[in-house]
PDB file of C-alpha atoms in Angstrom:
ATOM      1  CA  MET A 839     121.677  94.572 131.498  1.00 48.00           C
ATOM      2  CA  PRO A 840     119.157  96.710 129.446  1.00 50.00           C
ATOM      3  CA  CYS A 841     115.532  95.402 130.201  1.00 55.00           C
ATOM      4  CA  GLN A 842     113.793  98.073 128.848  1.00 43.00           C
ATOM      5  CA  ALA A 843     112.557  97.336 125.026  1.00 40.00           C
ATOM      6  CA  GLY A 844     109.901  94.533 126.137  1.00 40.00           C
ATOM      7  CA  TRP A 845     111.710  92.169 124.472  1.00 40.00           C
ATOM      8  CA  VAL A 846     113.986  89.540 125.250  1.00 44.00           C
ATOM      9  CA  THR A 847     116.053  87.058 123.955  1.00 44.00           C
ATOM     10  CA  PRO A 848     115.399  83.559 124.611  1.00 48.00           C
ATOM     11  CA  ALA A 849     118.867  82.911 124.791  1.00 42.00           C
ATOM     12  CA  GLY A 850     118.846  84.951 128.033  1.00 40.00           C
ATOM     13  CA  GLY A 851     116.054  83.022 129.735  1.00 41.00           C
ATOM     14  CA  ALA A 852     118.121  79.732 129.323  1.00 43.00           C
ATOM     15  CA  PRO A 853     119.357  77.936 132.208  1.00 44.00           C
ATOM     16  CA  ALA A 854     123.041  77.442 132.301  1.00 41.00           C
ATOM     17  CA  GLY A 855     122.999  73.791 131.290  1.00 41.00           C
ATOM     18  CA  THR A 856     124.595  72.709 128.301  1.00 42.00           C
ATOM     19  CA  ALA A 857     123.257  70.225 125.388  1.00 45.00           C
ATOM     20  CA  ALA A 858     126.224  67.717 126.825  1.00 49.00           C
ATOM     21  CA  GLY A 859     123.592  65.340 127.847  1.00 60.00           C
ATOM     22  CA  GLN A 860     121.128  63.670 125.909  1.00 73.00           C
ATOM     23  CA  PRO A 861     118.668  66.354 124.260  1.00 78.00           C
ATOM     24  CA  GLN A 862     115.111  65.985 125.597  1.00 86.00           C
ATOM     25  CA  ARG A 863     112.483  64.617 124.111  1.00 90.00           C
ATOM     26  CA  PHE A 864     110.257  67.523 122.695  1.00 91.00           C
ATOM     27  CA  GLU A 865     106.636  65.833 122.955  1.00 91.00           C
ATOM     28  CA  ASP A 866     107.987  65.064 126.502  1.00 91.00           C
ATOM     29  CA  VAL A 867     109.034  68.852 127.472  1.00 92.00           C
ATOM     30  CA  TYR A 868     106.098  70.107 125.686  1.00 92.00           C
ATOM     31  CA  LEU A 869     103.364  68.237 127.632  1.00 92.00           C
ATOM     32  CA  GLN A 870     105.671  68.701 130.524  1.00 91.00           C
ATOM     33  CA  GLU A 871     105.771  72.834 130.029  1.00 91.00           C
ATOM     34  CA  PHE A 872     102.186  73.151 128.241  1.00 93.00           C
ATOM     35  CA  THR A 873     100.431  74.620 131.036  1.00 92.00           C
ATOM     36  CA  SER A 874     102.594  76.793 132.517  1.00 91.00           C
ATOM     37  CA  VAL A 875     103.225  78.787 129.003  1.00 93.00           C
ATOM     38  CA  PHE A 876      99.995  78.559 127.993  1.00 93.00           C
ATOM     39  CA  ALA A 877      98.652  80.277 131.931  1.00 93.00           C
ATOM     40  CA  LEU A 878     101.423  82.657 130.717  1.00 91.00           C
ATOM     41  CA  ALA A 879     100.312  83.595 127.336  1.00 91.00           C
ATOM     42  CA  TYR A 880      96.474  83.686 128.677  1.00 91.00           C
ATOM     43  CA  ALA A 881      97.617  85.963 131.289  1.00 90.00           C
ATOM     44  CA  MET A 882      99.023  88.555 128.927  1.00 89.00           C
ATOM     45  CA  SER A 883      96.874  88.080 126.424  1.00 86.00           C
ATOM     46  CA  GLY A 884      93.382  87.715 128.257  1.00 85.00           C
ATOM     47  CA  SER A 885      92.325  85.558 125.099  1.00 83.00           C
ATOM     48  CA  ARG A 886      91.885  81.880 125.558  1.00 85.00           C
ATOM     49  CA  TRP A 887      92.337  81.525 121.437  1.00 83.00           C
ATOM     50  CA  ALA A 888      95.503  84.248 121.026  1.00 84.00           C
ATOM     51  CA  ALA A 889      96.979  81.758 124.235  1.00 88.00           C
ATOM     52  CA  GLU A 890      96.519  79.021 122.507  1.00 88.00           C
ATOM     53  CA  ASP A 891      98.177  80.057 119.168  1.00 87.00           C
ATOM     54  CA  ILE A 892     101.025  82.084 121.362  1.00 89.00           C
ATOM     55  CA  THR A 893     101.621  78.742 122.937  1.00 92.00           C
ATOM     56  CA  GLN A 894     102.217  76.803 119.615  1.00 91.00           C
ATOM     57  CA  ASP A 895     104.382  79.670 118.328  1.00 89.00           C
ATOM     58  CA  ALA A 896     106.518  79.312 120.662  1.00 92.00           C
ATOM     59  CA  PHE A 897     107.113  75.883 120.973  1.00 93.00           C
ATOM     60  CA  VAL A 898     107.172  75.857 117.305  1.00 91.00           C
ATOM     61  CA  VAL A 899     110.221  78.302 117.787  1.00 90.00           C
ATOM     62  CA  ALA A 900     111.693  75.491 120.513  1.00 92.00           C
ATOM     63  CA  HIS A 901     111.399  73.131 118.287  1.00 90.00           C
ATOM     64  CA  ARG A 902     113.104  74.495 115.427  1.00 89.00           C
ATOM     65  CA  GLN A 903     116.102  74.670 117.474  1.00 90.00           C
ATOM     66  CA  TRP A 904     115.350  72.068 119.705  1.00 90.00           C
ATOM     67  CA  GLY A 905     118.667  70.802 118.922  1.00 89.00           C
ATOM     68  CA  ARG A 906     120.346  73.207 121.066  1.00 90.00           C
ATOM     69  CA  VAL A 907     117.601  74.382 123.462  1.00 89.00           C
ATOM     70  CA  GLY A 908     116.714  70.229 124.052  1.00 89.00           C
ATOM     71  CA  GLY A 909     120.006  70.413 125.592  1.00 88.00           C
ATOM     72  CA  TYR A 910     119.322  72.739 128.147  1.00 88.00           C
ATOM     73  CA  ASP A 911     118.879  72.127 132.057  1.00 86.00           C
ATOM     74  CA  ASP A 912     115.008  73.197 131.623  1.00 86.00           C
ATOM     75  CA  PRO A 913     113.724  73.950 128.388  1.00 89.00           C
ATOM     76  CA  GLY A 914     110.423  75.117 129.699  1.00 87.00           C
ATOM     77  CA  ALA A 915     112.470  77.970 130.866  1.00 86.00           C
ATOM     78  CA  TRP A 916     113.364  79.321 127.165  1.00 89.00           C
ATOM     79  CA  VAL A 917     109.993  78.973 125.922  1.00 91.00           C
ATOM     80  CA  ARG A 918     107.937  81.122 128.326  1.00 89.00           C
ATOM     81  CA  PRO A 919     109.715  84.188 128.096  1.00 88.00           C
ATOM     82  CA  VAL A 920     109.529  83.828 123.554  1.00 90.00           C
ATOM     83  CA  ALA A 921     105.646  83.257 124.805  1.00 90.00           C
ATOM     84  CA  ALA A 922     105.776  86.448 126.855  1.00 88.00           C
ATOM     85  CA  ASN A 923     107.186  88.592 123.850  1.00 87.00           C
ATOM     86  CA  LEU A 924     104.662  86.967 121.448  1.00 87.00           C
ATOM     87  CA  ALA A 925     102.428  87.457 124.090  1.00 85.00           C
ATOM     88  CA  VAL A 926     103.008  91.203 124.239  1.00 80.00           C
ATOM     89  CA  SER A 927     103.413  92.028 120.611  1.00 76.00           C
ATOM     90  CA  VAL A 928      99.768  93.889 119.301  1.00 62.00           C
ATOM     91  CA  VAL A 929     100.177  92.500 116.136  1.00 65.00           C
ATOM     92  CA  ARG A 930     101.008  88.878 116.951  1.00 66.00           C
ATOM     93  CA  ARG A 931      98.765  88.900 119.196  1.00 66.00           C
ATOM     94  CA  ARG A 932      95.730  89.966 116.413  1.00 71.00           C
ATOM     95  CA  LEU A 933      97.487  87.164 114.106  1.00 71.00           C
ATOM     96  CA  ALA A 934      96.909  85.110 116.750  1.00 68.00           C
ATOM     97  CA  GLU A 935      93.163  86.259 117.161  1.00 69.00           C
ATOM     98  CA  ALA A 936      92.149  86.514 113.941  1.00 74.00           C
ATOM     99  CA  ARG A 937      93.886  82.846 113.272  1.00 71.00           C
ATOM    100  CA  ALA A 938      91.754  81.680 115.993  1.00 71.00           C
ATOM    101  CA  LEU A 939      88.654  83.391 114.385  1.00 71.00           C
ATOM    102  CA  VAL A 940      89.021  81.271 111.366  1.00 72.00           C
ATOM    103  CA  ARG A 941      89.780  78.235 112.978  1.00 69.00           C
ATOM    104  CA  LEU A 942      86.534  78.653 114.994  1.00 67.00           C
ATOM    105  CA  ALA A 943      84.526  79.778 112.428  1.00 67.00           C
ATOM    106  CA  ALA A 944      85.246  76.121 111.009  1.00 63.00           C
ATOM    107  CA  ARG A 945      84.563  73.606 114.170  1.00 60.00           C
ATOM    108  CA  THR A 946      80.485  73.353 114.121  1.00 51.00           C
ATOM    109  CA  GLN A 947      78.711  70.815 116.973  1.00 47.00           C
ATOM    110  CA  GLN A 948      81.924  69.606 119.329  1.00 49.00           C
ATOM    111  CA  ASP A 949      82.401  73.043 119.984  1.00 48.00           C
ATOM    112  CA  ARG A 950      82.198  73.772 123.899  1.00 51.00           C
ATOM    113  CA  SER A 951      81.780  76.665 126.075  1.00 53.00           C
ATOM    114  CA  TYR A 952      84.930  77.644 128.198  1.00 58.00           C
ATOM    115  CA  ALA A 953      84.711  78.631 131.343  1.00 66.00           C
ATOM    116  CA  ALA A 954      85.785  82.304 132.175  1.00 76.00           C
ATOM    117  CA  LEU A 955      88.475  83.662 135.176  1.00 80.00           C
ATOM    118  CA  PRO A 956      86.269  84.584 137.937  1.00 82.00           C
ATOM    119  CA  GLU A 957      85.135  88.256 137.784  1.00 80.00           C
ATOM    120  CA  GLY A 958      87.959  89.956 140.403  1.00 82.00           C
ATOM    121  CA  ASP A 959      91.080  88.178 138.966  1.00 86.00           C
ATOM    122  CA  GLY A 960      89.886  88.841 135.012  1.00 87.00           C
ATOM    123  CA  ASP A 961      90.131  92.152 136.427  1.00 89.00           C
ATOM    124  CA  PHE A 962      93.313  91.532 138.154  1.00 90.00           C
ATOM    125  CA  TRP A 963      94.782  90.460 134.547  1.00 91.00           C
ATOM    126  CA  ARG A 964      93.062  93.191 132.232  1.00 90.00           C
ATOM    127  CA  ALA A 965      94.543  95.787 134.458  1.00 91.00           C
ATOM    128  CA  VAL A 966      98.054  93.707 133.898  1.00 91.00           C
ATOM    129  CA  ARG A 967      97.546  93.959 130.379  1.00 89.00           C
ATOM    130  CA  ARG A 968      97.392  97.369 130.767  1.00 89.00           C
ATOM    131  CA  LEU A 969     100.751  97.701 132.442  1.00 91.00           C
ATOM    132  CA  PRO A 970     104.061  98.932 129.653  1.00 91.00           C
ATOM    133  CA  ARG A 971     105.386  95.409 128.273  1.00 88.00           C
ATOM    134  CA  ARG A 972     107.763  94.767 130.403  1.00 90.00           C
ATOM    135  CA  GLN A 973     106.386  95.835 134.013  1.00 92.00           C
ATOM    136  CA  ALA A 974     103.294  93.100 132.658  1.00 91.00           C
ATOM    137  CA  GLN A 975     105.760  90.129 131.390  1.00 90.00           C
ATOM    138  CA  VAL A 976     107.219  90.987 135.537  1.00 91.00           C
ATOM    139  CA  VAL A 977     104.171  90.802 137.205  1.00 91.00           C
ATOM    140  CA  ALA A 978     103.056  87.506 134.869  1.00 91.00           C
ATOM    141  CA  LEU A 979     106.424  85.468 135.795  1.00 90.00           C
ATOM    142  CA  VAL A 980     106.083  86.155 139.673  1.00 90.00           C
ATOM    143  CA  ALA A 981     102.058  86.200 139.866  1.00 89.00           C
ATOM    144  CA  LEU A 982     101.929  82.408 137.533  1.00 88.00           C
ATOM    145  CA  GLY A 983     105.537  81.458 138.431  1.00 78.00           C
ATOM    146  CA  ASP A 984     105.807  82.589 141.673  1.00 70.00           C
ATOM    147  CA  LEU A 985     109.253  83.244 141.074  1.00 79.00           C
ATOM    148  CA  SER A 986     111.971  85.210 142.937  1.00 83.00           C
ATOM    149  CA  THR A 987     112.944  88.348 141.373  1.00 85.00           C
ATOM    150  CA  ALA A 988     116.595  86.665 140.566  1.00 87.00           C
ATOM    151  CA  GLU A 989     114.408  84.055 138.430  1.00 85.00           C
ATOM    152  CA  VAL A 990     112.511  86.291 136.388  1.00 87.00           C
ATOM    153  CA  ALA A 991     115.577  87.970 135.911  1.00 88.00           C
ATOM    154  CA  ALA A 992     117.626  85.280 134.835  1.00 85.00           C
ATOM    155  CA  THR A 993     114.294  84.504 132.544  1.00 83.00           C
ATOM    156  CA  LEU A 994     114.201  87.362 131.231  1.00 84.00           C
ATOM    157  CA  GLY A 995     117.520  88.023 130.649  1.00 85.00           C
ATOM    158  CA  CYS A 996     118.050  91.652 133.045  1.00 87.00           C
ATOM    159  CA  SER A 997     118.700  92.494 136.319  1.00 91.00           C
ATOM    160  CA  GLN A 998     117.493  91.760 139.082  1.00 91.00           C
ATOM    161  CA  ARG A 999     117.786  95.314 140.253  1.00 93.00           C
ATOM    162  CA  MET A1000     115.519  96.133 136.953  1.00 93.00           C
ATOM    163  CA  VAL A1001     113.014  93.153 137.808  1.00 93.00           C
ATOM    164  CA  GLN A1002     112.866  95.066 141.131  1.00 93.00           C
ATOM    165  CA  THR A1003     112.139  98.363 139.574  1.00 94.00           C
ATOM    166  CA  HIS A1004     110.013  97.381 136.907  1.00 94.00           C
ATOM    167  CA  LEU A1005     107.862  95.360 139.897  1.00 92.00           C
ATOM    168  CA  GLN A1006     107.665  98.044 142.228  1.00 92.00           C
ATOM    169  CA  LYS A1007     106.665 100.725 139.365  1.00 93.00           C
ATOM    170  CA  ALA A1008     103.573  97.546 138.600  1.00 93.00           C
ATOM    171  CA  ARG A1009     102.678  97.542 141.636  1.00 92.00           C
ATOM    172  CA  ALA A1010     102.092 100.961 142.597  1.00 92.00           C
ATOM    173  CA  THR A1011      99.757 100.735 139.634  1.00 93.00           C
ATOM    174  CA  LEU A1012      98.050  98.070 139.923  1.00 92.00           C
ATOM    175  CA  ALA A1013      97.425  98.984 143.450  1.00 91.00           C
ATOM    176  CA  GLN A1014      96.267 102.315 142.763  1.00 90.00           C
ATOM    177  CA  ARG A1015      94.394 100.835 139.815  1.00 89.00           C
ATOM    178  CA  LEU A1016      92.119  97.974 141.675  1.00 88.00           C
ATOM    179  CA  GLY A1017      92.394 100.384 144.957  1.00 87.00           C
ATOM    180  CA  LEU A1018      94.372  98.002 146.297  1.00 80.00           C
ATOM    181  CA  ALA A1019      97.245  98.280 149.425  1.00 73.00           C
ATOM    182  CA  ALA A1020     100.021  98.005 147.916  1.00 65.00           C
ATOM    183  CA  GLU A1021     101.708  96.208 150.883  1.00 62.00           C
ATOM    184  CA  GLY A1022     104.256  92.937 150.770  1.00 54.00           C
ATOM    185  CA  VAL A1023     107.699  93.275 149.893  1.00 47.00           C
ATOM    186  CA  ASP A1024     109.799  92.217 146.321  1.00 48.00           C
ATOM    187  CA  ARG A1025     111.136  88.869 146.755  1.00 48.00           C
TER     188      ARG A1025
ATOM    189  CA  VAL B  81      92.597  91.574 150.136  1.00 76.00           C
ATOM    190  CA  THR B  82      96.526  93.465 149.600  1.00 86.00           C
ATOM    191  CA  LEU B  83      97.497  93.123 146.469  1.00 87.00           C
ATOM    192  CA  ASP B  84     100.115  90.784 147.384  1.00 86.00           C
ATOM    193  CA  GLU B  85      97.125  88.434 147.683  1.00 87.00           C
ATOM    194  CA  ARG B  86      95.142  89.303 144.877  1.00 88.00           C
ATOM    195  CA  MET B  87      98.024  88.828 142.501  1.00 89.00           C
ATOM    196  CA  ARG B  88      98.469  85.027 144.345  1.00 89.00           C
ATOM    197  CA  GLN B  89      94.917  84.554 143.802  1.00 89.00           C
ATOM    198  CA  ALA B  90      94.614  85.941 140.451  1.00 91.00           C
ATOM    199  CA  GLY B  91      97.635  83.486 139.275  1.00 91.00           C
ATOM    200  CA  GLU B  92      96.298  80.485 141.259  1.00 91.00           C
ATOM    201  CA  SER B  93      92.977  80.926 139.058  1.00 91.00           C
ATOM    202  CA  VAL B  94      94.914  81.226 135.720  1.00 91.00           C
ATOM    203  CA  ARG B  95      96.981  78.187 136.920  1.00 91.00           C
ATOM    204  CA  ARG B  96      93.953  75.868 137.497  1.00 90.00           C
ATOM    205  CA  TYR B  97      92.177  77.322 134.322  1.00 91.00           C
ATOM    206  CA  ALA B  98      95.023  75.961 131.938  1.00 90.00           C
ATOM    207  CA  ASP B  99      95.064  73.283 133.773  1.00 89.00           C
ATOM    208  CA  THR B 100      91.458  72.208 133.361  1.00 89.00           C
ATOM    209  CA  GLU B 101      90.681  73.720 130.525  1.00 86.00           C
ATOM    210  CA  VAL B 102      93.097  72.587 128.027  1.00 86.00           C
ATOM    211  CA  ASP B 103      94.007  69.367 126.951  1.00 89.00           C
ATOM    212  CA  PRO B 104      98.709  69.775 126.609  1.00 90.00           C
ATOM    213  CA  VAL B 105      98.019  66.019 124.887  1.00 90.00           C
ATOM    214  CA  ALA B 106      95.498  67.705 122.025  1.00 89.00           C
ATOM    215  CA  MET B 107      97.333  70.690 121.499  1.00 88.00           C
ATOM    216  CA  LEU B 108     100.334  68.725 120.592  1.00 89.00           C
ATOM    217  CA  TRP B 109      98.137  66.805 118.361  1.00 89.00           C
ATOM    218  CA  ARG B 110      97.022  69.941 116.886  1.00 87.00           C
ATOM    219  CA  LEU B 111     100.584  71.034 116.295  1.00 88.00           C
ATOM    220  CA  ARG B 112     102.128  68.190 115.224  1.00 88.00           C
ATOM    221  CA  THR B 113      99.117  68.316 111.999  1.00 88.00           C
ATOM    222  CA  ARG B 114     100.090  72.274 112.154  1.00 83.00           C
ATOM    223  CA  GLN B 115     104.059  71.411 111.160  1.00 83.00           C
ATOM    224  CA  ARG B 116     102.814  68.657 108.815  1.00 87.00           C
ATOM    225  CA  ARG B 117     100.438  71.082 107.227  1.00 88.00           C
ATOM    226  CA  ARG B 118     102.820  73.740 106.984  1.00 84.00           C
ATOM    227  CA  SER B 119     105.629  71.505 105.990  1.00 86.00           C
ATOM    228  CA  ARG B 120     103.559  70.405 102.885  1.00 91.00           C
ATOM    229  CA  GLN B 121     102.634  74.163 102.180  1.00 91.00           C
ATOM    230  CA  THR B 122     106.807  75.091 101.902  1.00 91.00           C
ATOM    231  CA  VAL B 123     107.156  72.353  99.787  1.00 93.00           C
ATOM    232  CA  ALA B 124     104.340  73.509  97.272  1.00 94.00           C
ATOM    233  CA  VAL B 125     105.448  77.059  97.344  1.00 95.00           C
ATOM    234  CA  ALA B 126     108.645  76.229  96.664  1.00 95.00           C
ATOM    235  CA  PHE B 127     107.699  73.623  93.750  1.00 95.00           C
ATOM    236  CA  ALA B 128     105.344  76.745  92.394  1.00 95.00           C
ATOM    237  CA  VAL B 129     107.924  79.293  92.390  1.00 96.00           C
ATOM    238  CA  LEU B 130     110.433  76.461  90.955  1.00 96.00           C
ATOM    239  CA  ALA B 131     108.083  75.805  88.445  1.00 95.00           C
ATOM    240  CA  GLY B 132     107.265  79.824  87.433  1.00 95.00           C
ATOM    241  CA  LEU B 133     111.273  80.317  87.056  1.00 96.00           C
ATOM    242  CA  VAL B 134     111.665  77.343  84.524  1.00 95.00           C
ATOM    243  CA  ALA B 135     109.123  78.886  83.153  1.00 94.00           C
ATOM    244  CA  ALA B 136     109.922  81.850  83.151  1.00 94.00           C
ATOM    245  CA  ALA B 137     113.864  80.776  81.855  1.00 93.00           C
ATOM    246  CA  VAL B 138     112.204  78.513  78.810  1.00 92.00           C
ATOM    247  CA  LEU B 139     110.574  81.795  77.860  1.00 91.00           C
ATOM    248  CA  VAL B 140     113.365  84.188  78.057  1.00 88.00           C
ATOM    249  CA  VAL B 141     114.791  81.386  75.773  1.00 87.00           C
ATOM    250  CA  ARG B 142     112.223  80.454  73.382  1.00 84.00           C
ATOM    251  CA  THR B 143     111.388  83.571  72.796  1.00 80.00           C
ATOM    252  CA  PRO B 144     112.813  84.916  69.062  1.00 75.00           C
ATOM    253  CA  ARG B 145     115.167  88.162  69.320  1.00 70.00           C
ATOM    254  CA  GLN B 146     113.374  90.246  66.704  1.00 62.00           C
ATOM    255  CA  PRO B 147     115.671  93.333  66.012  1.00 58.00           C
ATOM    256  CA  GLU B 148     114.511  96.265  66.739  1.00 60.00           C
ATOM    257  CA  VAL B 149     112.157  97.972  64.400  1.00 62.00           C
ATOM    258  CA  LEU B 150     111.860 102.012  64.700  1.00 60.00           C
ATOM    259  CA  LEU B 151     109.230 103.046  62.511  1.00 66.00           C
ATOM    260  CA  GLY B 152     109.662 106.693  61.046  1.00 73.00           C
ATOM    261  CA  ARG B 153     113.610 106.972  61.202  1.00 73.00           C
ATOM    262  CA  VAL B 154     116.801 105.939  60.471  1.00 75.00           C
ATOM    263  CA  ALA B 155     117.799 103.505  62.910  1.00 73.00           C
ATOM    264  CA  ALA B 156     121.411 103.376  61.964  1.00 77.00           C
ATOM    265  CA  THR B 157     123.519 104.665  59.182  1.00 81.00           C
ATOM    266  CA  ILE B 158     126.469 101.290  58.361  1.00 82.00           C
ATOM    267  CA  ALA B 159     129.301 102.626  55.746  1.00 81.00           C
ATOM    268  CA  LEU B 160     129.845  99.959  53.810  1.00 81.00           C
ATOM    269  CA  PRO B 161     133.059 101.267  51.816  1.00 80.00           C
ATOM    270  CA  GLN B 162     132.884  97.440  49.786  1.00 77.00           C
ATOM    271  CA  ALA B 163     129.613  98.157  48.697  1.00 78.00           C
ATOM    272  CA  PRO B 164     129.645 100.701  46.149  1.00 76.00           C
ATOM    273  CA  THR B 165     125.847  99.776  45.114  1.00 75.00           C
ATOM    274  CA  PRO B 166     125.021  98.049  48.309  1.00 80.00           C
ATOM    275  CA  ARG B 167     120.644  96.502  48.074  1.00 76.00           C
ATOM    276  CA  VAL B 168     119.476  94.918  51.020  1.00 75.00           C
ATOM    277  CA  ILE B 169     118.375  91.238  49.682  1.00 73.00           C
ATOM    278  CA  GLY B 170     116.582  89.893  52.580  1.00 78.00           C
ATOM    279  CA  VAL B 171     116.829  89.248  56.559  1.00 79.00           C
ATOM    280  CA  ALA B 172     117.965  85.570  57.646  1.00 78.00           C
ATOM    281  CA  ASP B 173     119.777  84.280  60.565  1.00 76.00           C
ATOM    282  CA  GLY B 174     119.102  87.469  62.486  1.00 79.00           C
ATOM    283  CA  LEU B 175     121.577  89.600  59.948  1.00 84.00           C
ATOM    284  CA  VAL B 176     120.515  91.609  56.562  1.00 84.00           C
ATOM    285  CA  TRP B 177     122.008  90.560  53.881  1.00 82.00           C
ATOM    286  CA  VAL B 178     122.990  92.848  51.378  1.00 82.00           C
ATOM    287  CA  ASP B 179     124.205  92.597  47.829  1.00 76.00           C
ATOM    288  CA  GLY B 180     127.287  94.508  47.394  1.00 72.00           C
ATOM    289  CA  GLY B 181     127.249  94.201  43.764  1.00 70.00           C
ATOM    290  CA  ASN B 182     130.661  93.580  42.608  1.00 70.00           C
ATOM    291  CA  ALA B 183     129.934  89.728  43.391  1.00 70.00           C
ATOM    292  CA  THR B 184     130.100  89.388  47.159  1.00 76.00           C
ATOM    293  CA  ALA B 185     127.430  89.251  49.730  1.00 81.00           C
ATOM    294  CA  ILE B 186     127.622  91.275  52.738  1.00 85.00           C
ATOM    295  CA  ALA B 187     126.090  90.396  56.380  1.00 87.00           C
ATOM    296  CA  VAL B 188     125.415  93.443  58.941  1.00 87.00           C
ATOM    297  CA  ASP B 189     124.766  92.423  62.240  1.00 86.00           C
ATOM    298  CA  PRO B 190     121.457  95.140  63.296  1.00 82.00           C
ATOM    299  CA  GLN B 191     122.695  94.109  66.586  1.00 81.00           C
ATOM    300  CA  THR B 192     125.970  95.530  66.723  1.00 84.00           C
ATOM    301  CA  ASN B 193     125.893  97.591  63.191  1.00 83.00           C
ATOM    302  CA  ARG B 194     128.756  95.798  61.923  1.00 85.00           C
ATOM    303  CA  VAL B 195     129.561  93.484  58.912  1.00 86.00           C
ATOM    304  CA  ALA B 196     129.131  90.558  60.637  1.00 85.00           C
ATOM    305  CA  ARG B 197     130.309  88.490  57.273  1.00 83.00           C
ATOM    306  CA  THR B 198     131.553  89.066  53.780  1.00 83.00           C
ATOM    307  CA  THR B 199     130.701  85.766  51.233  1.00 79.00           C
ATOM    308  CA  PRO B 200     132.209  86.083  47.714  1.00 76.00           C
ATOM    309  CA  CYS B 201     129.675  84.899  44.575  1.00 69.00           C
ATOM    310  CA  ARG B 202     131.283  84.585  41.896  1.00 58.00           C
ATOM    311  CA  ARG B 203     128.726  86.127  39.422  1.00 49.00           C
ATOM    312  CA  GLY B 204     126.456  86.676  42.008  1.00 45.00           C
ATOM    313  CA  ARG B 205     123.316  88.807  41.269  1.00 50.00           C
ATOM    314  CA  GLY B 206     120.096  88.940  42.543  1.00 51.00           C
ATOM    315  CA  TRP B 207     121.263  86.399  45.252  1.00 53.00           C
ATOM    316  CA  ARG B 208     118.238  84.956  48.247  1.00 54.00           C
ATOM    317  CA  ARG B 209     119.567  83.556  51.489  1.00 50.00           C
ATOM    318  CA  SER B 210     117.446  80.759  53.242  1.00 45.00           C
ATOM    319  CA  SER B 211     116.690  81.329  56.886  1.00 44.00           C
ATOM    320  CA  PRO B 212     117.630  79.135  59.035  1.00 42.00           C
ATOM    321  CA  GLY B 213     119.324  77.243  56.955  1.00 39.00           C
ATOM    322  CA  ALA B 214     122.308  79.283  55.785  1.00 42.00           C
ATOM    323  CA  CYS B 215     121.714  78.190  51.859  1.00 45.00           C
ATOM    324  CA  GLY B 216     122.266  81.260  49.527  1.00 54.00           C
ATOM    325  CA  TRP B 217     121.071  80.674  45.525  1.00 49.00           C
ATOM    326  CA  SER B 218     121.565  83.110  43.141  1.00 50.00           C
ATOM    327  CA  THR B 219     119.449  83.841  39.847  1.00 45.00           C
ATOM    328  CA  THR B 220     122.840  82.880  38.123  1.00 47.00           C
ATOM    329  CA  PRO B 221     124.852  80.208  38.593  1.00 42.00           C
ATOM    330  CA  PRO B 222     125.278  79.463  42.371  1.00 45.00           C
ATOM    331  CA  GLY B 223     128.553  81.802  43.049  1.00 47.00           C
ATOM    332  CA  ARG B 224     129.751  79.107  45.871  1.00 43.00           C
TER     333      ARG B 224
END
């Protein structure tokens, strides 16, 4: 299964569920899945504002096809790779950031300052974002979703072996860049 | 600290950030607003495009088609064997009317450079043709 391009087909990440039952309500799925999708977008983009826009874009894409996506057992598994793809696209990320800047410029006093990630965690995600796209996606899904390689492979629509390869390379690179011991076994 | 521990810790940190710093309900409301705005924009753009197309079509239809004017050179030479002494008497209805000199008025279509119509005039001399009423006069009693 091809897993090199850095882009995944959302359908590949969709669970085997079919539209046999009643489709779930978009609002319910949105509220349930928002945090995990946002976390993924935030980890991969490094910008809160870009992450917000990327998350919204991913849900907009899902909403357009809700007749099909809403019938899946886990529509969130369909949305996450869409967000991961949007986040690794430099052009999309820049567009999202630009839109966010425009939105921010319109805000006034109700603005508040948002917390940032702790220093060490911020360094870790910066190092992840410097990885090749697919490696970054694999690491983000593993770290955020606590997923096994099989689950990551199902989400990204590629083979477990490919996921293991990407994870192995990513771990080696990250360990070197962060000066950490690359211990641990691939799940 | 191993890489696995750092990875776990970084993952938890981002999840905590997403849990505490972003309100999904507010974001859903914003998404709905954005969708409504986008729908309105789509309708407005579609309407503007449609209006532009209609305006362009009206312009094309209503613009009178003038025969090409070529100054300084002969545009076409049309043989009129039925008119031994042809004389142009006017342009009307997009046709060039020629007094054939033998009691006939010949209409030449400048688009095709061919005779479009030949109209007999009993004592026709000095024809004039109105535009666009398709009525003809002559200085002598009317030929038709």
